[in-house]
Tab-separated table of C-alpha atoms in Angstrom:
chain	number	residue	atom	x	y	z
A	4	UNK	CA	12.261	-14.029	0.189
A	5	UNK	CA	9.158	-12.138	-0.814
A	6	UNK	CA	8.251	-10.684	-4.176
A	7	UNK	CA	5.609	-7.995	-4.472
A	8	UNK	CA	3.935	-6.785	-7.643
A	9	UNK	CA	1.572	-3.817	-7.672
A	10	UNK	CA	-1.125	-3.227	-10.232
A	11	UNK	CA	-4.205	-1.106	-10.754
A	12	UNK	CA	-2.645	2.306	-11.135
A	13	UNK	CA	-3.649	4.683	-13.868
A	14	UNK	CA	-5.043	8.060	-14.783
A	15	UNK	CA	-8.297	9.232	-13.240
A	16	UNK	CA	-10.111	12.503	-12.797
A	17	UNK	CA	-10.500	14.138	-9.418
A	18	UNK	CA	-13.294	12.511	-7.478
A	19	UNK	CA	-12.775	9.178	-9.165
A	20	UNK	CA	-11.699	5.861	-7.724
A	21	UNK	CA	-9.016	3.261	-8.209
A	22	UNK	CA	-8.239	-0.031	-6.561
A	23	UNK	CA	-4.624	-1.023	-6.252
A	24	UNK	CA	-3.603	-4.622	-5.815
A	25	UNK	CA	-0.408	-6.096	-4.468
A	26	UNK	CA	0.286	-9.719	-5.236
A	27	UNK	CA	2.810	-11.409	-2.986
A	28	UNK	CA	4.803	-14.517	-3.711
A	29	UNK	CA	7.716	-16.336	-2.197
A	30	UNK	CA	8.387	-18.156	1.030
A	31	UNK	CA	7.557	-16.172	4.118
A	32	UNK	CA	7.225	-18.915	6.715
A	33	UNK	CA	4.603	-17.052	8.615
A	34	UNK	CA	2.295	-14.086	8.718
A	35	UNK	CA	3.354	-10.518	8.144
A	36	UNK	CA	1.923	-7.061	8.111
A	37	UNK	CA	1.598	-5.193	4.837
A	38	UNK	CA	1.593	-1.551	3.938
A	39	UNK	CA	1.220	1.005	1.203
A	40	UNK	CA	3.485	3.998	0.721
A	41	UNK	CA	3.600	6.665	-1.932
A	42	UNK	CA	6.065	9.112	-3.367
A	43	UNK	CA	5.076	12.218	-5.268
A	44	UNK	CA	7.475	14.049	-7.592
A	45	UNK	CA	10.003	16.029	-5.608
A	46	UNK	CA	8.789	14.674	-2.288
A	47	UNK	CA	9.846	12.011	0.148
A	48	UNK	CA	8.126	8.680	0.309
A	49	UNK	CA	5.314	8.736	2.837
A	50	UNK	CA	3.133	6.266	4.644
A	51	UNK	CA	-0.368	5.692	3.327
A	52	UNK	CA	-1.875	2.653	5.033
A	53	UNK	CA	-0.984	-0.599	6.738
A	54	UNK	CA	-2.739	-3.771	7.777
A	55	UNK	CA	-1.856	-6.557	10.184
A	56	UNK	CA	-1.462	-10.173	9.156
A	57	UNK	CA	-4.907	-11.032	10.470
A	58	UNK	CA	-6.475	-7.955	8.958
A	59	UNK	CA	-7.884	-7.033	12.331
A	60	UNK	CA	-5.797	-3.910	12.711
A	61	UNK	CA	-5.262	-1.133	10.211
A	62	UNK	CA	-3.676	2.268	10.190
A	63	UNK	CA	-4.353	4.969	7.633
A	64	UNK	CA	-2.628	8.280	7.167
A	65	UNK	CA	-4.643	11.340	8.091
A	66	UNK	CA	-4.296	12.700	4.582
A	67	UNK	CA	-6.287	9.804	3.132
A	68	UNK	CA	-8.410	8.717	6.072
A	69	UNK	CA	-12.037	8.370	5.117
A	70	UNK	CA	-11.148	8.050	1.446
A	71	UNK	CA	-8.743	5.107	1.277
A	72	UNK	CA	-9.305	1.629	2.641
A	73	UNK	CA	-6.739	-1.122	2.991
A	74	UNK	CA	-7.689	-4.783	3.027
A	75	UNK	CA	-6.127	-8.163	2.405
A	76	UNK	CA	-7.014	-11.629	1.273
A	77	UNK	CA	-4.424	-14.009	2.640
A	78	UNK	CA	-5.841	-16.926	0.674
A	79	UNK	CA	-4.968	-15.024	-2.485
A	80	UNK	CA	-1.777	-13.513	-1.100
A	81	UNK	CA	-3.056	-10.116	-2.105
A	82	UNK	CA	-3.371	-6.732	-0.435
A	83	UNK	CA	-5.663	-4.035	-1.750
A	84	UNK	CA	-5.890	-0.294	-1.487
A	85	UNK	CA	-9.279	1.085	-2.417
A	86	UNK	CA	-8.937	4.767	-3.226
A	87	UNK	CA	-12.060	6.885	-3.452
A	88	UNK	CA	-12.625	10.604	-3.866
A	89	UNK	CA	-9.199	10.986	-5.362
A	90	UNK	CA	-7.553	14.380	-5.359
A	91	UNK	CA	-4.756	15.765	-7.540
A	92	UNK	CA	-2.488	15.722	-4.497
A	93	UNK	CA	-2.858	11.947	-4.403
A	94	UNK	CA	-0.786	11.750	-7.563
A	95	UNK	CA	2.251	9.615	-6.810
A	96	UNK	CA	3.920	6.299	-7.324
A	97	UNK	CA	2.353	3.869	-4.902
A	98	UNK	CA	4.453	1.121	-3.384
A	99	UNK	CA	3.417	-2.047	-1.649
A	100	UNK	CA	5.662	-3.310	1.136
A	101	UNK	CA	5.819	-6.202	3.547
A	102	UNK	CA	7.371	-6.886	6.913
A	103	UNK	CA	7.880	-10.073	8.867
A	104	UNK	CA	6.162	-8.483	11.834
A	105	UNK	CA	2.546	-9.184	12.637
A	106	UNK	CA	1.629	-5.699	13.771
A	107	UNK	CA	0.906	-2.722	11.585
A	108	UNK	CA	3.837	-0.414	11.029
A	109	UNK	CA	3.988	3.116	9.687
A	110	UNK	CA	7.731	3.610	9.322
A	111	UNK	CA	9.632	2.552	6.229
A	112	UNK	CA	12.437	1.043	8.271
A	113	UNK	CA	10.172	-1.732	9.500
A	114	UNK	CA	9.461	-3.029	6.017
A	115	UNK	CA	11.755	-5.582	4.435
A	116	UNK	CA	10.432	-6.010	0.915
A	117	UNK	CA	9.119	-3.547	-1.630
A	118	UNK	CA	7.343	-3.726	-4.937
A	119	UNK	CA	8.326	-1.731	-7.999
A	120	UNK	CA	5.462	0.704	-7.617
A	121	UNK	CA	2.482	1.685	-9.712
A	122	UNK	CA	1.737	5.176	-10.967
A	123	UNK	CA	-1.442	6.932	-9.911
A	124	UNK	CA	-2.227	10.204	-11.624
A	125	UNK	CA	-5.236	12.301	-10.672
A	126	UNK	CA	-6.196	15.123	-12.984
A	127	UNK	CA	-8.180	18.176	-11.947
């Protein structure tokens, strides 16, 4: 059982930055990859970024590549999403998710646990 809690969302102007955090708790009995997804109003949930258990491998969606960076601190059981140069189209609810797999994954079906989400709103 894994519990995930996101934080760090808010309202920012275009070009600004935010850092999202995802605190994990619960018994996992091993390493797991983590990911971030987002869902904008009227749209389907989409992949944003993922990171392996070791942190050695990451995958970032083309739409945010070069602007967003995913990282993790296993000692703190926390995953981060640093978002720079934010655009209005980045506005969405951002979800943290975990999987028992070690490798990065980009599909929702490979993730077992999800946080409640945190709202990110970017104004123009």
